[in-house]
Amino acid sequence: MHFEYQIEGGNFTRAGFASSEIKKMLKQLNVDLGIIKRTVVATYEAEVNVVAHAYSGTIYVDVDEEKIIIKLVDEGPGIENIDEAMKEGYSTASSKVREMGFGAGMGLPNMKKNADELKISSEVGKGTTVEIRMMFG
Amino acid sequence: MTIAEIAKILDANIITGHDLADHNIDIAFASDLMSDVLTLKDDNVLLITGLANLQTLRTAEMSDIHCIVFARNKKVSPEMQQLAEENDITVLECRYSVFRTCGILYQAGISPIF
């Protein structure tokens, strides 16, 4: 099964809408509740990152009998140093993002903790792609 | 302890989820940083916060948190209320500080996560 969701950069009113839709869809598919929680926490962290840092983005979700693959592709400034960004406490978030309760440099490390596999690639000036892979087995 | 009992000892108003007021809660976590809330592995946690915006509700939704106490007299907007109702999240408004709210709940037997 394949689903797609659009993300609008800077729109904090809608941040989390796509993750919420993904959660509902996984519940309908009777996915294990523990896997759903880890999936949507990682996806929500990634979605908030797109809203916080990028101009726009798309979430591509693919579910089959063995796994869930969630790919977030954004158009934005990109990440200069991914290793640095993965360190807990490292953040380039604006004060607006911090007012929302984020921007403490915990998002990427928390995505890594929740995902079975996490891949990040980025090109400065173009954008970032985050792939979250969850296994059912 | 039920949500109704929690509302009573905090002198708090139940804004959404009146029908869930007999739901039991044993553990709580207090934070204004949603990134911290998103690291919790436990379910059925009561969240005590002074951060009142839509992302507080979204964080609760993703973390399977079904009850939030908004302390420091923070108010729940109509948009927040709608999101809470859509996700069966009971929301309470409390005029006490986060510190006082936590103190009362701790004394009443609600346990911390760690």
GROMACS .gro file of C-alpha atoms in nm:
model
  251
    1MET     CA    1   0.000   0.000   0.000
    2HIS     CA    2   0.122   0.346  -0.083
    3PHE     CA    3   0.020   0.682   0.066
    4GLU     CA    4   0.148   1.037   0.024
    5TYR     CA    5   0.109   1.346   0.242
    6GLN     CA    6   0.218   1.705   0.184
    7ILE     CA    7   0.394   1.916   0.448
    8GLU     CA    8   0.397   2.295   0.447
    9GLY     CA    9   0.715   2.455   0.582
   10GLY     CA   10   0.658   2.702   0.864
   11ASN     CA   11   0.295   2.603   0.924
   12PHE     CA   12   0.288   2.489   1.286
   13THR     CA   13  -0.090   2.474   1.292
   14ARG     CA   14  -0.075   2.175   1.060
   15ALA     CA   15   0.245   2.018   1.194
   16GLY     CA   16   0.160   1.663   1.296
   17PHE     CA   17  -0.141   1.632   1.068
   18ALA     CA   18   0.032   1.382   0.838
   19SER     CA   19   0.167   1.178   1.132
   20SER     CA   20  -0.183   1.170   1.275
   21GLU     CA   21  -0.323   1.037   0.946
   22ILE     CA   22  -0.046   0.773   0.934
   23LYS     CA   23  -0.131   0.667   1.291
   24LYS     CA   24  -0.500   0.623   1.200
   25MET     CA   25  -0.409   0.425   0.888
   26LEU     CA   26  -0.173   0.190   1.080
   27LYS     CA   27  -0.442   0.134   1.345
   28GLN     CA   28  -0.689   0.039   1.072
   29LEU     CA   29  -0.433  -0.212   0.943
   30ASN     CA   30  -0.417  -0.364   1.296
   31VAL     CA   31  -0.044  -0.300   1.328
   32ASP     CA   32   0.099  -0.377   1.675
   33LEU     CA   33   0.041  -0.076   1.904
   34GLY     CA   34   0.405  -0.064   2.016
   35ILE     CA   35   0.524  -0.048   1.655
   36ILE     CA   36   0.263   0.221   1.577
   37LYS     CA   37   0.387   0.436   1.866
   38ARG     CA   38   0.754   0.409   1.763
   39THR     CA   39   0.661   0.473   1.398
   40VAL     CA   40   0.451   0.782   1.461
   41VAL     CA   41   0.688   0.933   1.721
   42ALA     CA   42   0.977   0.906   1.471
   43THR     CA   43   0.758   1.035   1.186
   44TYR     CA   44   0.621   1.324   1.392
   45GLU     CA   45   0.973   1.430   1.494
   46ALA     CA   46   1.069   1.423   1.125
   47GLU     CA   47   0.753   1.609   1.020
   48VAL     CA   48   0.817   1.882   1.280
   49ASN     CA   49   1.172   1.912   1.144
   50VAL     CA   50   1.038   1.971   0.792
   51VAL     CA   51   0.792   2.235   0.921
   52ALA     CA   52   1.069   2.394   1.130
   53HIS     CA   53   1.348   2.402   0.874
   54ALA     CA   54   1.223   2.340   0.518
   55TYR     CA   55   1.002   2.522   0.265
   56SER     CA   56   0.791   2.219   0.179
   57GLY     CA   57   0.800   1.843   0.191
   58THR     CA   58   0.629   1.518   0.100
   59ILE     CA   59   0.589   1.203   0.308
   60TYR     CA   60   0.581   0.877   0.112
   61VAL     CA   61   0.449   0.579   0.309
   62ASP     CA   62   0.477   0.220   0.189
   63VAL     CA   63   0.338  -0.068   0.394
   64ASP     CA   64   0.361  -0.436   0.311
   65GLU     CA   65   0.337  -0.757   0.516
   66GLU     CA   66   0.693  -0.726   0.648
   67LYS     CA   67   0.763  -0.358   0.695
   68ILE     CA   68   0.668   0.009   0.693
   69ILE     CA   69   0.887   0.251   0.499
   70ILE     CA   70   0.831   0.622   0.559
   71LYS     CA   71   1.030   0.860   0.345
   72LEU     CA   72   1.023   1.236   0.409
   73VAL     CA   73   1.163   1.438   0.121
   74ASP     CA   74   1.192   1.812   0.171
   75GLU     CA   75   1.298   2.115  -0.023
   76GLY     CA   76   1.496   2.331   0.210
   77PRO     CA   77   1.836   2.447   0.327
   78GLY     CA   78   1.964   2.093   0.391
   79ILE     CA   79   2.191   1.979   0.674
   80GLU     CA   80   2.556   2.079   0.654
   81ASN     CA   81   2.693   1.816   0.890
   82ILE     CA   82   2.466   1.517   0.955
   83ASP     CA   83   2.698   1.363   1.218
   84GLU     CA   84   2.685   1.688   1.413
   85ALA     CA   85   2.304   1.712   1.375
   86MET     CA   86   2.266   1.358   1.516
   87LYS     CA   87   2.431   1.462   1.845
   88GLU     CA   88   2.190   1.518   2.132
   89GLY     CA   89   2.167   1.888   2.213
   90TYR     CA   90   2.274   2.014   1.869
   91SER     CA   91   2.009   2.245   1.725
   92THR     CA   92   1.971   2.526   1.473
   93ALA     CA   93   1.601   2.579   1.554
   94SER     CA   94   1.447   2.925   1.566
   95SER     CA   95   1.285   3.078   1.874
   96LYS     CA   96   0.944   3.008   1.712
   97VAL     CA   97   1.026   2.635   1.706
   98ARG     CA   98   1.139   2.648   2.070
   99GLU     CA   99   0.815   2.819   2.169
  100MET     CA  100   0.633   2.514   2.031
  101GLY     CA  101   0.822   2.287   2.272
  102PHE     CA  102   1.090   2.164   2.032
  103GLY     CA  103   1.437   2.269   1.916
  104ALA     CA  104   1.634   2.114   2.201
  105GLY     CA  105   1.845   1.902   1.967
  106MET     CA  106   1.662   1.582   2.059
  107GLY     CA  107   1.460   1.511   1.744
  108LEU     CA  108   1.712   1.324   1.529
  109PRO     CA  109   1.852   1.114   1.819
  110ASN     CA  110   1.494   1.026   1.922
  111MET     CA  111   1.408   0.928   1.564
  112LYS     CA  112   1.710   0.695   1.566
  113LYS     CA  113   1.596   0.540   1.898
  114ASN     CA  114   1.245   0.471   1.770
  115ALA     CA  115   1.314   0.361   1.414
  116ASP     CA  116   1.438   0.011   1.332
  117GLU     CA  117   1.648   0.177   1.062
  118LEU     CA  118   1.705   0.546   0.993
  119LYS     CA  119   1.875   0.686   0.684
  120ILE     CA  120   1.939   1.056   0.632
  121SER     CA  121   2.083   1.219   0.323
  122SER     CA  122   2.106   1.589   0.256
  123GLU     CA  123   2.232   1.839   0.006
  124VAL     CA  124   2.298   2.192   0.128
  125GLY     CA  125   2.076   2.440  -0.055
  126LYS     CA  126   1.848   2.168  -0.193
  127GLY     CA  127   1.694   1.962   0.082
  128THR     CA  128   1.695   1.658   0.306
  129THR     CA  129   1.560   1.305   0.276
  130VAL     CA  130   1.484   1.099   0.587
  131GLU     CA  131   1.390   0.733   0.562
  132ILE     CA  132   1.235   0.555   0.859
  133ARG     CA  133   1.209   0.178   0.829
  134MET     CA  134   1.004  -0.035   1.070
  135MET     CA  135   1.000  -0.414   1.062
  136PHE     CA  136   0.701  -0.623   1.175
  137GLY     CA  137   0.905  -0.934   1.254
  138MET     CA  138  -0.663   0.748   4.083
  139THR     CA  139  -0.943   0.851   3.843
  140ILE     CA  140  -0.931   1.167   3.631
  141ALA     CA  141  -1.236   1.294   3.822
  142GLU     CA  142  -1.044   1.257   4.151
  143ILE     CA  143  -0.741   1.429   3.996
  144ALA     CA  144  -0.961   1.721   3.885
  145LYS     CA  145  -1.106   1.744   4.236
  146ILE     CA  146  -0.777   1.759   4.428
  147LEU     CA  147  -0.630   2.008   4.177
  148ASP     CA  148  -0.948   2.217   4.178
  149ALA     CA  149  -0.920   2.186   3.800
  150ASN     CA  150  -1.182   2.211   3.526
  151ILE     CA  151  -1.234   1.922   3.291
  152ILE     CA  152  -1.253   2.085   2.946
  153THR     CA  153  -1.276   1.779   2.721
  154GLY     CA  154  -1.337   1.410   2.782
  155HIS     CA  155  -1.597   1.426   3.060
  156ASP     CA  156  -1.704   1.075   2.963
  157LEU     CA  157  -1.349   0.949   3.033
  158ALA     CA  158  -1.336   1.092   3.386
  159ASP     CA  159  -1.355   0.747   3.549
  160HIS     CA  160  -1.037   0.641   3.365
  161ASN     CA  161  -0.753   0.546   3.602
  162ILE     CA  162  -0.407   0.705   3.597
  163ASP     CA  163  -0.108   0.593   3.805
  164ILE     CA  164   0.194   0.773   3.659
  165ALA     CA  165   0.272   1.128   3.553
  166PHE     CA  166   0.536   1.336   3.379
  167ALA     CA  167   0.578   1.714   3.386
  168SER     CA  168   0.747   1.906   3.105
  169ASP     CA  169   0.715   2.210   2.883
  170LEU     CA  170   0.956   2.050   2.636
  171MET     CA  171   0.761   1.827   2.397
  172SER     CA  172   1.087   1.668   2.275
  173ASP     CA  173   1.123   1.521   2.627
  174VAL     CA  174   0.764   1.395   2.627
  175LEU     CA  175   0.827   1.220   2.294
  176THR     CA  176   1.106   1.013   2.451
  177LEU     CA  177   0.868   0.844   2.699
  178LYS     CA  178   0.807   0.476   2.642
  179ASP     CA  179   0.530   0.431   2.902
  180ASP     CA  180   0.163   0.443   2.807
  181ASN     CA  181  -0.125   0.591   3.006
  182VAL     CA  182   0.086   0.876   3.140
  183LEU     CA  183  -0.065   1.196   3.277
  184LEU     CA  184   0.111   1.497   3.125
  185ILE     CA  185   0.142   1.812   3.335
  186THR     CA  186   0.253   2.113   3.132
  187GLY     CA  187   0.237   2.488   3.104
  188LEU     CA  188   0.284   2.478   2.727
  189ALA     CA  189  -0.056   2.534   2.571
  190ASN     CA  190  -0.053   2.501   2.193
  191LEU     CA  191  -0.164   2.257   1.923
  192GLN     CA  192   0.169   2.074   1.930
  193THR     CA  193   0.110   1.979   2.296
  194LEU     CA  194  -0.200   1.793   2.177
  195ARG     CA  195  -0.019   1.641   1.877
  196THR     CA  196   0.264   1.524   2.105
  197ALA     CA  197   0.010   1.361   2.336
  198GLU     CA  198  -0.159   1.194   2.040
  199MET     CA  199   0.168   1.045   1.911
  200SER     CA  200   0.280   0.939   2.262
  201ASP     CA  201  -0.052   0.770   2.351
  202ILE     CA  202  -0.108   1.017   2.635
  203HIS     CA  203  -0.479   1.037   2.715
  204CYS     CA  204  -0.486   1.304   2.983
  205ILE     CA  205  -0.320   1.649   3.005
  206VAL     CA  206  -0.328   1.897   3.292
  207PHE     CA  207  -0.257   2.250   3.171
  208ALA     CA  208  -0.112   2.419   3.479
  209ARG     CA  209  -0.021   2.786   3.546
  210ASN     CA  210  -0.374   2.887   3.447
  211LYS     CA  211  -0.303   2.820   3.078
  212LYS     CA  212  -0.613   2.814   2.864
  213VAL     CA  213  -0.716   2.562   2.601
  214SER     CA  214  -0.804   2.724   2.266
  215PRO     CA  215  -1.106   2.604   2.063
  216GLU     CA  216  -0.864   2.447   1.810
  217MET     CA  217  -0.684   2.260   2.089
  218GLN     CA  218  -1.018   2.150   2.230
  219GLN     CA  219  -1.126   2.014   1.892
  220LEU     CA  220  -0.801   1.821   1.849
  221ALA     CA  221  -0.833   1.678   2.201
  222GLU     CA  222  -1.189   1.564   2.132
  223GLU     CA  223  -1.090   1.404   1.800
  224ASN     CA  224  -0.825   1.199   1.980
  225ASP     CA  225  -1.012   1.114   2.302
  226ILE     CA  226  -0.771   1.316   2.513
  227THR     CA  227  -0.904   1.445   2.844
  228VAL     CA  228  -0.786   1.800   2.904
  229LEU     CA  229  -0.789   1.978   3.238
  230GLU     CA  230  -0.722   2.345   3.313
  231CYS     CA  231  -0.562   2.413   3.649
  232ARG     CA  232  -0.468   2.750   3.802
  233TYR     CA  233  -0.186   2.603   4.017
  234SER     CA  234   0.182   2.617   3.916
  235VAL     CA  235   0.342   2.305   3.769
  236PHE     CA  236   0.535   2.262   4.098
  237ARG     CA  237   0.221   2.278   4.312
  238THR     CA  238   0.027   2.052   4.073
  239CYS     CA  239   0.303   1.791   4.083
  240GLY     CA  240   0.330   1.817   4.463
  241ILE     CA  241  -0.040   1.754   4.515
  242LEU     CA  242  -0.048   1.460   4.274
  243TYR     CA  243   0.268   1.305   4.418
  244GLN     CA  244   0.127   1.331   4.770
  245ALA     CA  245  -0.194   1.168   4.649
  246GLY     CA  246  -0.002   0.864   4.523
  247ILE     CA  247   0.060   0.935   4.154
  248SER     CA  248   0.406   0.796   4.071
  249PRO     CA  249   0.682   0.954   3.863
  250ILE     CA  250   0.807   0.766   3.556
  251PHE     CA  251   1.167   0.786   3.676
   0.00000   0.00000   0.00000
